[in-house]
């Protein structure tokens, strides 16, 4: 895995956040309110906002808080460029006092302070995640950007935690949702915060570079189906891992294919030559990283046989193949059959390397299907790859975080509403987690409202 060193990684991360969340990434009405505060001479009044969500996501009992580090980077670098101010001059009402734009040019968050629960913490509905204190106009301008940074990050992190609980502690989880995410930023955010939520790997190369997340991946079905003949395999030789002259790898694999088919009672005539060629070509390119997808045509009639033949040839040359990926059909049933064949090969051909081969399962995995998979004692899947249902949070599209004013000039403020659920609790709050003598929570959470 290639990663940046500490200083380079932080600089790359900071550039990423600044590109994705400049100060103009907010709603226009934040500027009209800031102007009205400024016009009335109230813009520097001390004010406090809190950010929270009203209901636990996915019908569950908890969430994970995420996005804090991005919020802090955003605040540390908050400043409007001359171009930003000129754009605002063009879109705000014509009667806006020109001096307001000079005020915006000098604006930063040096007078803003933030209190927060630690990133990655288990949190609950209506408990303040962030408390933002500072000049009224400034903390008002921060609302949309902070919500944008926390809402999806916390939601996808919580979703990842639910997948981890459904999978249990043994199986490794790989996030592979970039192609299904809501745009590049959604994909990058998902990769980062699913890792915090309990996933082990990502397919996202940029996330690996920026955040140091372990990356993994080998081939897609398109690679397999691009081959049709052994004549397309080049080079056709492979040097043994321990050194020596090049070996005719095609000839070696053909010999092993015949022995595997004889062992399993399979017909070599049903093996797809293009699939065998694809596996050969990839194994020659990456003999230490051989983990193909084996369901492009038929797992039992072709894909598994081709894998075993190539893997046995690699073992003969002292390489260690990694395993296989299943991407369709009944993953549990197929995993059992694949493991049985691995054991048969080990027993017949004395290849202990086959004992450590892994089976990766992918195929539109949801939290429910993962929980059902985990309940089945008889399955041999070691790694589960999850994409669509993880990064798009199909069961709930938004966490619904809100950012509400709770104090101005030291006096509590409360929102009343026609909808009681939208009413807010006034005043600053302290958040507690009460534990018993066994360090187990007595209550999920407790917060105290302090009204002066």
Coordinates of C-alpha atoms in Angstrom, one line a residue:
X1 CA 0.0 0.0 0.0
X2 CA 1.4 3.4 -1.0
X3 CA 0.6 6.3 1.3
X4 CA 1.8 9.9 1.8
X5 CA 4.1 10.8 4.6
X6 CA 2.5 12.7 7.5
X7 CA 3.1 16.3 6.3
X8 CA 2.3 15.5 2.6
X9 CA -0.9 13.5 3.6
X10 CA -2.2 16.4 5.8
X11 CA -1.5 18.9 3.0
X12 CA -3.3 16.8 0.5
X13 CA -6.2 16.3 2.9
X14 CA -6.4 20.0 3.5
X15 CA -6.4 20.8 -0.2
X16 CA -9.1 18.2 -0.7
X17 CA -11.4 19.8 2.0
X18 CA -10.8 23.3 0.7
X19 CA -11.6 22.3 -2.9
X20 CA -14.8 20.5 -1.8
X21 CA -16.0 23.0 0.9
X22 CA -15.1 26.6 0.1
X23 CA -16.9 29.3 2.1
X24 CA -19.3 29.8 -0.8
X25 CA -20.6 26.3 -0.5
X26 CA -23.6 27.5 1.5
X27 CA -27.2 28.8 1.1
X28 CA -27.7 32.3 -0.2
X29 CA -29.9 33.2 2.7
X30 CA -27.0 32.8 5.1
X31 CA -25.6 36.0 3.5
X32 CA -28.8 37.9 3.5
X33 CA -29.2 37.1 7.3
X34 CA -25.6 38.1 7.9
X35 CA -26.1 41.4 6.1
X36 CA -29.3 42.1 8.1
X37 CA -27.3 41.4 11.4
X38 CA -24.5 43.7 10.2
X39 CA -26.9 46.4 9.1
X40 CA -28.5 46.4 12.5
X41 CA -25.2 46.4 14.3
X42 CA -25.8 42.9 15.8
X43 CA -23.2 41.0 13.8
X44 CA -20.7 40.8 16.7
X45 CA -23.1 39.7 19.4
X46 CA -21.9 36.5 21.0
X47 CA -24.1 33.6 19.9
X48 CA -24.2 29.8 20.3
X49 CA -25.5 27.2 17.9
X50 CA -25.7 23.5 18.4
X51 CA -25.8 20.7 15.8
X52 CA -27.8 17.5 16.4
X53 CA -30.1 15.0 14.8
X54 CA -33.7 14.3 15.9
X55 CA -34.0 10.5 15.4
X56 CA -31.5 7.7 15.4
X57 CA -30.9 6.5 11.8
X58 CA -32.0 3.2 10.2
X59 CA -34.6 2.6 12.9
X60 CA -31.7 1.7 15.2
X61 CA -30.6 2.9 18.6
X62 CA -27.4 4.8 17.9
X63 CA -25.3 6.7 15.4
X64 CA -21.6 7.4 15.1
X65 CA -20.4 11.0 14.9
X66 CA -18.1 11.8 12.0
X67 CA -16.9 14.8 10.0
X68 CA -15.4 16.7 12.9
X69 CA -11.8 16.8 11.4
X70 CA -13.2 18.2 8.2
X71 CA -15.2 20.8 10.1
X72 CA -12.1 22.0 11.9
X73 CA -10.1 22.2 8.7
X74 CA -13.0 24.2 7.2
X75 CA -13.1 26.6 10.1
X76 CA -9.3 27.1 10.2
X77 CA -9.3 28.1 6.5
X78 CA -12.5 30.0 6.4
X79 CA -12.0 33.2 4.3
X80 CA -13.6 34.8 1.3
X81 CA -11.4 35.6 -1.7
X82 CA -11.8 38.8 -3.7
X83 CA -13.5 36.8 -6.4
X84 CA -16.0 35.3 -3.9
X85 CA -16.9 38.8 -2.7
X86 CA -17.4 40.1 -6.2
X87 CA -19.7 37.2 -7.0
X88 CA -21.7 37.9 -3.8
X89 CA -21.9 41.6 -4.9
X90 CA -23.5 40.4 -8.1
X91 CA -26.1 38.2 -6.6
X92 CA -27.2 40.0 -3.4
X93 CA -29.9 42.6 -3.8
X94 CA -28.9 45.8 -5.4
X95 CA -29.5 47.9 -2.2
X96 CA -26.8 46.0 -0.2
X97 CA -24.4 48.5 1.4
X98 CA -21.0 48.3 -0.2
X99 CA -19.3 48.4 3.2
X100 CA -20.7 44.9 3.9
X101 CA -18.5 43.5 1.2
X102 CA -15.5 45.0 2.8
X103 CA -16.6 43.4 6.1
X104 CA -16.8 40.0 4.3
X105 CA -13.3 40.4 2.9
X106 CA -11.9 40.6 6.5
X107 CA -14.0 37.8 7.9
X108 CA -12.5 34.6 9.4
X109 CA -13.2 32.2 12.3
X110 CA -10.5 33.4 14.7
X111 CA -13.3 34.4 17.2
X112 CA -15.2 31.1 16.8
X113 CA -14.8 28.2 19.3
X114 CA -16.2 24.7 18.9
X115 CA -17.0 22.0 21.5
X116 CA -17.7 18.5 20.2
X117 CA -18.0 14.9 21.2
X118 CA -14.9 13.0 19.9
X119 CA -15.0 11.9 16.3
X120 CA -16.1 8.2 15.9
X121 CA -18.1 8.3 19.2
X122 CA -21.4 6.6 19.6
X123 CA -24.1 9.3 19.9
X124 CA -27.8 9.5 20.2
X125 CA -30.8 11.6 19.1
X126 CA -31.0 15.2 20.2
X127 CA -27.6 15.1 22.0
X128 CA -25.5 18.1 20.8
X129 CA -22.7 16.8 18.5
X130 CA -21.2 20.3 18.0
X131 CA -21.5 23.5 19.9
X132 CA -20.4 26.5 17.9
X133 CA -19.8 29.8 19.7
X134 CA -18.8 33.1 18.1
X135 CA -20.0 36.4 16.6
X136 CA -23.6 36.0 15.5
X137 CA -23.1 36.8 11.8
X138 CA -20.1 34.4 11.5
X139 CA -21.6 31.4 13.2
X140 CA -24.8 31.9 11.1
X141 CA -22.7 31.8 7.9
X142 CA -21.2 28.4 9.0
X143 CA -24.6 26.6 9.3
X144 CA -25.0 24.9 5.9
X145 CA -21.3 24.0 5.5
X146 CA -21.1 22.3 8.9
X147 CA -24.3 20.4 8.2
X148 CA -23.0 19.3 4.9
X149 CA -19.8 18.0 6.4
X150 CA -21.5 16.2 9.3
X151 CA -24.7 14.8 7.9
X152 CA -23.5 12.3 5.3
X153 CA -20.2 11.5 7.1
X154 CA -22.1 10.5 10.2
X155 CA -24.8 8.6 8.3
X156 CA -22.5 6.5 6.2
X157 CA -20.2 5.9 9.2
X158 CA -23.2 4.7 11.1
X159 CA -24.3 2.5 8.2
X160 CA -20.8 1.0 8.1
X161 CA -21.0 0.2 11.8
X162 CA -24.3 -1.6 11.2
X163 CA -22.8 -3.7 8.4
X164 CA -19.9 -4.5 10.8
X165 CA -22.3 -5.7 13.5
X166 CA -24.2 -7.7 10.9
X167 CA -21.0 -9.3 9.6
X168 CA -19.6 -10.2 13.0
X169 CA -15.9 -9.9 14.0
X170 CA -14.4 -12.6 11.9
X171 CA -15.2 -11.5 8.4
X172 CA -13.2 -8.7 6.8
X173 CA -15.3 -6.0 5.0
X174 CA -14.3 -4.1 1.9
X175 CA -15.9 -0.9 0.8
X176 CA -16.3 -0.8 -3.0
X177 CA -19.0 1.7 -3.6
X178 CA -17.2 4.5 -5.5
X179 CA -18.9 3.8 -8.8
X180 CA -22.3 3.8 -7.2
X181 CA -21.8 6.9 -5.0
X182 CA -23.4 10.3 -5.4
X183 CA -20.6 11.9 -7.2
X184 CA -16.8 12.0 -6.6
X185 CA -17.2 13.7 -3.2
X186 CA -19.7 11.2 -2.0
X187 CA -17.5 8.4 -3.0
X188 CA -14.4 9.8 -1.3
X189 CA -16.4 10.6 1.9
X190 CA -17.9 7.2 1.9
X191 CA -14.5 5.5 1.7
X192 CA -13.1 7.5 4.5
X193 CA -15.9 7.2 7.0
X194 CA -16.8 3.6 6.3
X195 CA -13.3 2.8 7.4
X196 CA -13.9 4.7 10.7
X197 CA -17.2 2.8 10.9
X198 CA -15.5 -0.6 10.9
X199 CA -14.6 -1.6 7.4
X200 CA -11.2 -3.0 6.8
X201 CA -10.4 -2.1 3.1
X202 CA -11.5 0.1 0.2
X203 CA -11.2 -0.2 -3.5
X204 CA -10.8 3.6 -3.8
X205 CA -7.2 4.4 -4.7
X206 CA -7.5 8.1 -3.9
X207 CA -8.9 7.4 -0.4
X208 CA -5.9 5.1 0.1
X209 CA -3.6 8.0 -0.8
X210 CA -5.3 10.7 1.2
X211 CA -6.3 8.8 4.3
X212 CA -4.0 5.8 4.5
X213 CA -6.8 3.3 4.2
X214 CA -5.6 -0.2 3.0
X215 CA -6.7 -0.6 -0.6
X216 CA -7.4 -3.9 -2.5
X217 CA -8.7 -5.2 -5.8
X218 CA -7.7 -7.4 -8.7
X219 CA -10.0 -7.9 -11.7
X220 CA -13.5 -7.3 -13.1
X221 CA -15.5 -9.5 -15.4
X222 CA -14.5 -7.3 -18.3
X223 CA -11.0 -8.5 -18.0
X224 CA -12.0 -12.1 -18.2
X225 CA -14.4 -11.7 -21.1
X226 CA -11.8 -9.7 -23.1
X227 CA -9.9 -13.0 -23.7
X228 CA -11.1 -15.7 -26.1
X229 CA -8.0 -17.8 -26.8
X230 CA -4.7 -19.0 -25.2
X231 CA -3.0 -17.3 -28.2
X232 CA -3.7 -14.0 -26.5
X233 CA -1.6 -14.8 -23.5
X234 CA 1.8 -13.0 -23.6
X235 CA 4.3 -13.5 -22.2
X236 CA 3.8 -17.3 -21.9
X237 CA 6.5 -18.0 -19.4
X238 CA 7.0 -17.3 -15.7
X239 CA 10.2 -17.4 -13.7
X240 CA 9.9 -19.5 -10.5
X241 CA 9.7 -17.4 -7.2
X242 CA 13.0 -19.0 -6.0
X243 CA 14.8 -18.0 -9.3
X244 CA 15.9 -20.0 -12.2
X245 CA 15.0 -20.1 -15.9
X246 CA 11.6 -19.2 -17.3
X247 CA 9.0 -22.0 -17.3
X248 CA 6.4 -22.5 -20.0
X249 CA 3.4 -21.5 -17.8
X250 CA 0.7 -22.4 -20.3
X251 CA 2.0 -25.9 -20.7
X252 CA 2.3 -26.2 -16.9
X253 CA -1.3 -25.0 -16.3
X254 CA -2.7 -27.3 -19.0
X255 CA -1.2 -30.2 -17.2
X256 CA -2.7 -29.2 -13.9
X257 CA -6.1 -28.5 -15.5
X258 CA -6.2 -32.1 -16.7
X259 CA -5.4 -33.4 -13.3
X260 CA -8.0 -31.2 -11.6
X261 CA -10.7 -32.2 -14.0
X262 CA -9.9 -35.9 -13.4
X263 CA -10.0 -35.4 -9.7
X264 CA -13.3 -33.6 -9.7
X265 CA -14.9 -35.6 -12.5
X266 CA -15.3 -32.5 -14.7
X267 CA -15.1 -32.2 -18.5
X268 CA -12.3 -30.2 -19.9
X269 CA -14.5 -29.5 -22.9
X270 CA -16.7 -27.2 -20.8
X271 CA -13.8 -25.0 -19.6
X272 CA -13.9 -21.7 -21.3
X273 CA -10.6 -21.1 -23.1
X274 CA -10.9 -17.3 -22.8
X275 CA -11.4 -17.6 -19.0
X276 CA -8.3 -19.8 -18.7
X277 CA -6.4 -17.3 -20.9
X278 CA -7.4 -14.4 -18.7
X279 CA -6.4 -16.2 -15.5
X280 CA -3.1 -17.2 -17.1
X281 CA -2.3 -13.7 -18.3
X282 CA -3.1 -12.1 -14.9
X283 CA -1.2 -14.7 -12.9
X284 CA 1.9 -14.1 -15.1
X285 CA 1.5 -10.3 -14.5
X286 CA 0.9 -10.7 -10.7
X287 CA 1.9 -14.2 -9.5
X288 CA 1.8 -13.0 -5.9
X289 CA -1.6 -11.3 -6.1
X290 CA -3.7 -13.8 -7.9
X291 CA -7.4 -13.5 -6.9
X292 CA -9.7 -13.7 -9.9
X293 CA -13.5 -13.4 -10.2
X294 CA -14.6 -16.9 -11.2
X295 CA -18.3 -16.5 -12.1
X296 CA -18.0 -14.8 -15.5
X297 CA -19.4 -17.9 -17.2
X298 CA -19.9 -20.9 -14.8
X299 CA -18.2 -21.3 -11.4
X300 CA -18.4 -25.1 -11.3
X301 CA -17.9 -25.9 -15.0
X302 CA -15.1 -23.4 -15.8
X303 CA -14.1 -20.6 -13.4
X304 CA -13.2 -22.8 -10.4
X305 CA -11.4 -25.3 -12.5
X306 CA -9.4 -22.6 -14.2
X307 CA -8.5 -21.1 -10.9
X308 CA -7.3 -24.3 -9.4
X309 CA -5.2 -25.2 -12.4
X310 CA -3.5 -21.8 -12.4
X311 CA -3.2 -21.7 -8.6
X312 CA -1.6 -25.2 -8.5
X313 CA 0.9 -24.1 -11.2
X314 CA 1.8 -21.0 -9.2
X315 CA 2.3 -23.2 -6.0
X316 CA 4.6 -25.5 -8.0
X317 CA 6.7 -22.4 -8.8
X318 CA 6.6 -21.4 -5.1
X319 CA 4.2 -18.5 -5.4
X320 CA 1.2 -18.1 -3.1
X321 CA -2.2 -17.5 -4.8
X322 CA -4.6 -15.4 -2.7
X323 CA -8.1 -16.8 -3.5
X324 CA -11.2 -16.2 -5.5
X325 CA -14.2 -13.8 -5.8
X326 CA -17.8 -14.8 -6.2
X327 CA -20.1 -12.1 -7.6
X328 CA -23.4 -13.8 -8.4
X329 CA -25.8 -16.6 -7.4
X330 CA -26.1 -18.3 -4.0
X331 CA -22.8 -17.1 -2.3
X332 CA -23.2 -19.4 0.7
X333 CA -23.7 -22.6 -1.4
X334 CA -21.0 -21.7 -3.8
X335 CA -18.5 -20.8 -1.0
X336 CA -19.0 -24.3 0.4
X337 CA -18.4 -25.9 -2.9
X338 CA -15.3 -23.8 -3.5
X339 CA -13.9 -24.6 -0.1
X340 CA -14.6 -28.3 -0.7
X341 CA -12.6 -28.3 -3.9
X342 CA -9.7 -26.4 -2.3
X343 CA -9.5 -29.1 0.4
X344 CA -9.7 -31.9 -2.2
X345 CA -6.8 -30.3 -4.1
X346 CA -4.8 -30.0 -1.0
X347 CA -5.5 -33.6 0.0
X348 CA -4.8 -35.0 -3.5
X349 CA -1.8 -32.8 -4.5
X350 CA -0.3 -32.0 -1.1
X351 CA -0.5 -28.2 -1.5
X352 CA -0.9 -26.7 1.9
X353 CA -1.1 -23.2 0.3
X354 CA -4.7 -24.1 -0.6
X355 CA -5.6 -24.2 3.1
X356 CA -5.1 -20.4 3.3
X357 CA -6.9 -19.4 0.1
X358 CA -9.6 -16.8 0.8
X359 CA -13.1 -16.5 -0.7
X360 CA -14.5 -13.0 -1.3
X361 CA -18.2 -12.5 -1.7
X362 CA -19.8 -9.6 -3.5
X363 CA -23.2 -9.2 -5.1
X364 CA -25.3 -6.2 -4.1
X365 CA -24.8 -7.0 -0.4
X366 CA -27.2 -5.3 2.0
X367 CA -27.3 -5.2 5.8
X368 CA -30.1 -7.7 5.8
X369 CA -28.4 -10.1 3.4
X370 CA -25.2 -9.8 5.4
X371 CA -27.0 -10.6 8.6
X372 CA -28.6 -13.6 7.0
X373 CA -25.3 -14.8 5.7
X374 CA -23.7 -14.5 9.1
X375 CA -26.5 -16.6 10.7
X376 CA -25.7 -19.5 8.4
X377 CA -23.1 -21.6 10.1
X378 CA -22.3 -23.4 6.8
X379 CA -20.6 -20.7 4.7
X380 CA -16.9 -20.2 3.9
X381 CA -16.8 -16.5 2.9
X382 CA -13.8 -14.7 4.4
X383 CA -14.2 -11.2 2.9
X384 CA -17.4 -9.4 1.9
X385 CA -17.3 -6.5 -0.5
X386 CA -20.1 -4.0 -0.2
X387 CA -21.0 -1.1 -2.5
X388 CA -24.4 0.3 -3.4
X389 CA -26.3 -0.3 -0.2
X390 CA -23.4 1.0 1.9
X391 CA -22.5 4.2 0.2
X392 CA -26.0 5.3 -0.9
X393 CA -27.5 4.4 2.5
X394 CA -30.5 3.0 0.8
X395 CA -32.5 2.4 4.0
X396 CA -32.3 6.1 4.9
X397 CA -31.0 8.9 2.6
X398 CA -30.2 11.5 5.2
X399 CA -29.4 11.7 8.9
X400 CA -31.4 14.9 9.2
X401 CA -28.9 17.0 11.3
X402 CA -30.0 20.5 12.2
X403 CA -28.1 23.6 13.4
X404 CA -30.1 25.6 15.9
X405 CA -29.6 28.9 17.8
X406 CA -29.6 28.2 21.5
X407 CA -28.1 31.4 23.0
X408 CA -27.5 35.1 22.1
X409 CA -25.8 37.6 24.4
X410 CA -25.8 35.0 27.1
X411 CA -29.5 34.5 27.0
X412 CA -31.2 31.2 26.0
X413 CA -33.1 31.1 22.8
X414 CA -35.8 28.5 21.9
X415 CA -37.6 27.7 18.7
X416 CA -41.3 27.0 19.1
X417 CA -43.1 25.2 16.3
X418 CA -46.4 24.0 15.0
X419 CA -44.7 20.6 14.9
X420 CA -43.6 19.8 18.5
X421 CA -40.8 17.6 17.2
X422 CA -39.2 20.6 15.7
X423 CA -39.1 22.6 18.9
X424 CA -35.7 23.1 20.5
X425 CA -34.3 23.1 24.0
X426 CA -32.8 26.5 24.9
X427 CA -29.5 27.1 26.5
X428 CA -26.1 25.5 26.4
X429 CA -25.8 21.8 27.4
X430 CA -23.3 19.4 29.0
X431 CA -23.2 15.9 27.7
X432 CA -22.6 13.0 30.1
X433 CA -22.1 9.2 29.7
X434 CA -22.9 7.5 33.0
X435 CA -21.1 4.2 33.6
X436 CA -21.5 1.5 36.3
X437 CA -18.7 -0.2 38.1
X438 CA -18.2 -2.6 35.2
X439 CA -17.8 0.4 32.9
X440 CA -21.1 -0.4 31.2
X441 CA -23.5 2.5 30.4
X442 CA -26.3 3.0 32.8
X443 CA -28.1 5.3 30.3
X444 CA -27.5 5.7 26.6
X445 CA -26.9 9.4 27.2
X446 CA -27.8 12.3 29.5
X447 CA -27.6 16.0 28.8
X448 CA -28.2 18.8 31.1
X449 CA -29.7 22.1 30.0
X450 CA -28.1 25.1 31.7
X451 CA -30.3 28.2 31.5
X452 CA -29.0 31.4 32.9

